[in-house]
Amino acid sequence: FFRHWMPPDNEAYQADFTGGITLPARHKVTGSLSTGNMSMETVLREISTNPNLQTSATAPNPLFTLTPPYSNIEARYDTLMAQVKLTGDPIRWFGYNLSYRKFELEDKTEHYASPSTARGDVGASVPATPYVREHEGWGIESTRALVYVTPVRGLRLGASYGQDKRTYDIREYADVEDDVFTLSADYNNSLFQLHGAWSSLDRKPGDSNEDAIPPSWQGATQTDITERTRHILSGMVTFTPNAKVAISLNGAKTENEFAESVTGLLDQSFDTIGVDVTYAANDKVSLMAGYVYETYFFDMAAAYIPRGLS
């Protein structure tokens, strides 16, 4: 038998502060500040119920021990979120939004080290170096700018640019930067509403993280933070023939292209199409039915490593 340590008791708190001010010419500034903490403490049990557990079939390893190196462990995360947003409609047919947001999760847990491991009655081992629990904190800074115009009644055209910069404690790259550009169009009248958008994302990783162990094959893992370009084309039209019925058709096409790698994910695409029908029987009851069809495509590079050959 071997033990699975169950999730321990834990606690968390969060405090939020939000405010806003109205300025002349239909402008408004809003801001938020939030701080929080998550923590837990638990007693560790022996890593196995078998007192005769060995690290080999012949003789036990004197360095192996069933007793955990710590009688108890403590984990702690601190979070911080701050954001500010400026919105304005200086003239009736023109407006803009500017925003900045920062989120940070700081891992304050100690670097606990485990010198012995056990996986069943024959899975005991003493690694050459202890397994060390590394910090897994991360943060993101997001900047957004949006401008839109309403040239005719019911029509709104928009363009936006955003930049996200993420930082990591132990990922393959110390930081990753996204540049996103989006064009959108919306049209509304009494019989239907139309929305369309096109987005382009350019992801660039920063320097390699010297504190993290890189993948054995460059690009084989952590494809969510590796270099890529993404294009998304999406649209939705909603028909409202009367006050009780709404019919929506939606579709999206997403294409991702990754940098060339020895092995791993090279290209990835998604196609989605769907339909929703809503019927409002009265003010309190409505019925909805929908259908979505999705297709996925992955282009992978692979490597073959013969075992036992030099």
XYZ file of C-alpha atoms in Angstrom:
310
model
C 0.000 0.000 0.000
C 1.066 3.592 -0.455
C -0.452 6.839 0.711
C -2.058 9.662 -1.230
C -1.933 12.812 0.858
C -5.418 14.278 0.801
C -6.038 17.992 0.209
C -5.611 19.724 3.569
C -7.740 22.368 5.214
C -7.008 25.833 3.845
C -8.217 29.384 4.103
C -8.268 32.466 1.952
C -9.268 36.093 2.179
C -9.539 38.967 -0.267
C -10.133 42.705 0.127
C -11.331 44.884 -2.757
C -11.460 48.648 -3.152
C -13.191 50.245 -6.144
C -13.912 53.858 -7.057
C -14.742 56.100 -9.953
C -15.056 59.738 -10.904
C -17.052 61.441 -13.656
C -15.209 64.040 -15.729
C -16.412 66.671 -18.236
C -17.288 65.831 -21.855
C -18.708 62.404 -20.967
C -15.473 60.991 -19.521
C -15.099 58.666 -16.576
C -12.164 57.200 -14.668
C -12.578 54.010 -12.625
C -10.030 52.098 -10.608
C -9.811 48.954 -8.492
C -7.312 47.560 -6.026
C -7.517 44.051 -4.609
C -5.230 42.088 -2.304
C -5.598 38.544 -1.023
C -3.927 35.608 0.652
C -4.283 31.820 0.439
C -2.646 29.579 3.014
C -2.668 26.080 4.448
C -0.729 23.990 6.970
C -0.811 20.213 7.323
C 1.002 17.348 9.049
C 2.886 14.931 6.792
C 2.467 11.167 7.159
C 4.931 8.382 6.324
C 5.265 7.897 2.577
C 4.288 4.192 2.796
C 2.597 1.727 5.168
C 5.184 -0.982 4.374
C 8.025 -0.855 6.962
C 10.122 -3.318 4.891
C 10.140 -1.223 1.765
C 13.475 -1.457 -0.080
C 15.086 0.539 -2.857
C 16.402 -2.596 -4.620
C 15.720 -6.326 -4.771
C 18.903 -7.193 -2.878
C 19.439 -4.787 -0.015
C 17.871 -1.629 1.345
C 19.486 1.724 0.695
C 20.591 3.268 4.007
C 19.676 6.705 2.680
C 16.048 5.713 2.117
C 13.551 6.662 4.816
C 9.796 6.343 5.210
C 9.715 9.345 7.498
C 9.059 12.652 5.714
C 11.818 15.238 6.113
C 9.303 17.654 7.636
C 6.757 17.028 10.365
C 4.429 19.541 8.748
C 4.461 21.886 5.770
C 3.005 25.314 5.189
C 1.950 26.853 1.879
C 1.155 30.488 1.166
C 0.217 32.592 -1.849
C -0.286 36.354 -1.892
C -2.273 38.029 -4.685
C -2.451 41.623 -5.855
C -4.650 43.141 -8.551
C -4.734 46.774 -9.642
C -6.513 48.298 -12.617
C -7.509 51.698 -13.962
C -9.782 52.543 -16.892
C -10.585 55.751 -18.763
C -13.676 55.885 -20.977
C -14.805 58.820 -23.061
C -17.393 59.884 -25.624
C -16.235 63.432 -26.424
C -18.562 63.587 -29.443
C -21.700 61.610 -30.190
C -20.239 59.451 -32.977
C -16.771 58.827 -31.486
C -15.509 57.206 -28.291
C -12.549 55.400 -26.772
C -11.438 53.233 -23.834
C -7.989 53.075 -22.272
C -7.205 50.549 -19.553
C -4.327 49.037 -17.586
C -4.485 45.960 -15.366
C -1.855 44.213 -13.278
C -2.253 40.870 -11.507
C 0.403 39.166 -9.434
C 0.466 35.837 -7.618
C 3.471 35.627 -5.317
C 4.404 32.142 -4.156
C 5.764 32.398 -0.613
C 5.952 28.680 0.083
C 9.340 27.339 1.142
C 11.526 25.220 -1.137
C 10.621 21.907 0.494
C 12.911 19.017 -0.516
C 12.067 15.286 -0.535
C 15.052 12.855 -0.450
C 13.011 9.621 -0.770
C 10.070 8.531 -2.912
C 7.761 5.505 -3.029
C 5.329 4.285 -5.695
C 3.870 1.031 -4.414
C 5.737 -1.788 -2.660
C 8.491 -1.993 -5.299
C 8.738 1.639 -6.253
C 11.044 3.040 -3.591
C 13.936 5.237 -4.707
C 16.559 7.689 -3.556
C 17.079 10.270 -6.305
C 20.573 11.564 -6.985
C 19.378 14.988 -5.883
C 16.304 15.588 -3.700
C 13.052 16.584 -5.336
C 12.626 20.271 -4.563
C 9.330 22.091 -4.625
C 9.999 25.252 -6.668
C 8.151 28.565 -6.565
C 5.306 28.752 -9.081
C 4.321 32.397 -8.936
C 3.345 34.395 -12.000
C 2.064 37.817 -13.025
C 0.450 39.608 -15.953
C 0.313 43.239 -17.075
C -2.395 44.114 -19.619
C -2.719 47.361 -21.549
C -5.701 48.044 -23.828
C -6.702 50.844 -26.185
C -10.021 50.889 -28.082
C -11.517 53.482 -30.416
C -14.919 53.239 -32.066
C -17.167 55.270 -34.333
C -20.899 55.185 -35.100
C -21.140 56.670 -38.621
C -24.841 55.819 -39.032
C -27.598 54.807 -36.671
C -27.187 51.206 -35.457
C -23.678 50.702 -36.852
C -20.560 50.674 -34.681
C -17.017 50.121 -35.994
C -14.132 49.540 -33.614
C -10.377 48.973 -33.583
C -8.334 47.963 -30.566
C -4.755 47.174 -29.626
C -3.664 45.311 -26.536
C -0.460 44.051 -24.994
C -0.152 41.342 -22.351
C 3.145 40.626 -20.648
C 3.391 37.563 -18.416
C 6.214 36.717 -16.053
C 6.879 33.298 -14.517
C 8.960 31.842 -11.695
C 9.782 28.423 -13.161
C 8.454 28.260 -16.722
C 10.731 27.716 -19.726
C 10.788 31.471 -20.385
C 11.037 34.183 -17.751
C 8.436 36.290 -19.579
C 6.150 36.170 -22.622
C 4.642 39.132 -24.491
C 1.429 39.150 -26.556
C 0.489 41.884 -29.036
C -3.175 41.716 -30.089
C -4.888 43.805 -32.772
C -8.662 43.549 -33.330
C -11.165 44.997 -35.796
C -14.873 44.706 -35.016
C -18.222 45.695 -36.482
C -21.708 45.664 -34.907
C -25.052 46.488 -36.425
C -28.424 46.495 -34.631
C -32.005 47.046 -35.729
C -35.402 45.761 -34.678
C -35.199 42.508 -36.691
C -31.585 41.346 -36.310
C -28.232 42.082 -34.659
C -24.924 41.418 -36.380
C -21.441 41.137 -34.862
C -18.156 40.395 -36.605
C -14.529 40.530 -35.487
C -11.027 39.744 -36.701
C -8.089 39.402 -34.304
C -4.385 38.901 -34.804
C -2.079 37.798 -31.984
C 1.708 37.810 -32.048
C 3.338 35.994 -29.111
C 7.043 36.441 -28.400
C 8.835 34.777 -25.490
C 11.615 36.609 -23.714
C 14.871 35.241 -22.379
C 15.165 31.648 -21.211
C 14.531 31.201 -17.519
C 17.833 30.195 -15.935
C 16.048 28.969 -12.805
C 13.841 26.525 -14.752
C 14.785 23.200 -16.316
C 14.197 23.531 -20.092
C 12.456 20.722 -22.011
C 14.700 17.949 -23.365
C 13.500 18.786 -26.887
C 13.128 22.445 -27.725
C 9.454 23.237 -28.289
C 8.242 19.813 -27.170
C 6.393 21.157 -24.141
C 4.944 24.397 -22.831
C 3.490 25.284 -26.233
C 1.171 27.780 -24.521
C 4.098 30.182 -24.003
C 6.252 29.483 -27.059
C 6.405 31.770 -30.095
C 3.226 31.786 -32.182
C 0.930 33.819 -34.403
C -2.850 33.478 -34.137
C -5.657 34.740 -36.359
C -9.310 34.559 -35.300
C -12.269 35.370 -37.545
C -15.650 35.232 -35.802
C -19.199 36.308 -36.453
C -22.690 36.072 -35.016
C -26.103 37.107 -36.268
C -29.239 37.060 -34.113
C -32.697 37.235 -35.651
C -35.587 38.521 -33.534
C -38.725 38.139 -35.666
C -40.900 38.902 -32.624
C -40.611 39.593 -28.908
C -40.704 35.883 -27.977
C -38.276 34.250 -30.423
C -34.541 34.748 -31.007
C -32.427 32.687 -33.427
C -28.635 33.017 -33.344
C -26.093 31.719 -35.843
C -22.427 31.885 -34.912
C -19.129 30.743 -36.341
C -15.416 31.146 -35.714
C -12.167 30.118 -37.348
C -8.903 30.089 -35.370
C -5.459 29.420 -36.813
C -2.234 29.111 -34.813
C 1.245 28.880 -36.291
C 4.131 27.953 -33.996
C 7.835 28.455 -34.528
C 9.683 25.515 -36.049
C 10.799 23.033 -33.402
C 12.657 19.759 -33.227
C 9.533 18.080 -31.954
C 6.187 19.297 -30.742
C 3.212 21.308 -31.960
C 3.730 23.203 -35.242
C 0.263 24.290 -36.407
C -3.165 24.223 -34.815
C -6.582 25.300 -36.076
C -10.187 25.230 -34.877
C -13.446 25.674 -36.778
C -16.745 26.201 -34.966
C -20.293 26.716 -36.173
C -23.435 26.760 -34.056
C -27.082 27.718 -33.817
C -29.211 28.687 -30.794
C -32.970 29.117 -30.584
C -34.613 30.851 -27.619
C -38.331 31.040 -26.908
C -39.659 33.257 -24.110
C -42.998 31.778 -23.086
C -43.615 34.563 -20.565
C -41.726 36.938 -18.287
C -40.556 34.095 -16.028
C -40.061 31.100 -18.341
C -37.845 30.770 -21.410
C -36.639 27.728 -23.340
C -33.351 27.420 -25.239
C -31.920 24.767 -27.552
C -28.591 24.839 -29.324
C -26.204 22.852 -31.486
C -22.456 23.361 -31.989
C -20.150 21.579 -34.431
C -16.397 21.855 -33.934
C -13.380 20.539 -35.840
C -9.758 20.516 -34.650
C -6.545 20.153 -36.616
C -3.056 19.601 -35.170
C 0.216 19.414 -37.094
C 2.836 17.663 -34.965
C 6.541 17.014 -35.371
C 7.788 13.813 -33.742
C 11.107 12.221 -32.852
C 12.052 8.539 -32.630
C 14.690 7.573 -30.086
C 15.780 3.913 -30.311
C 16.335 2.374 -26.896
C 19.455 0.393 -26.048
C 21.422 1.643 -29.071
C 24.405 3.951 -29.003
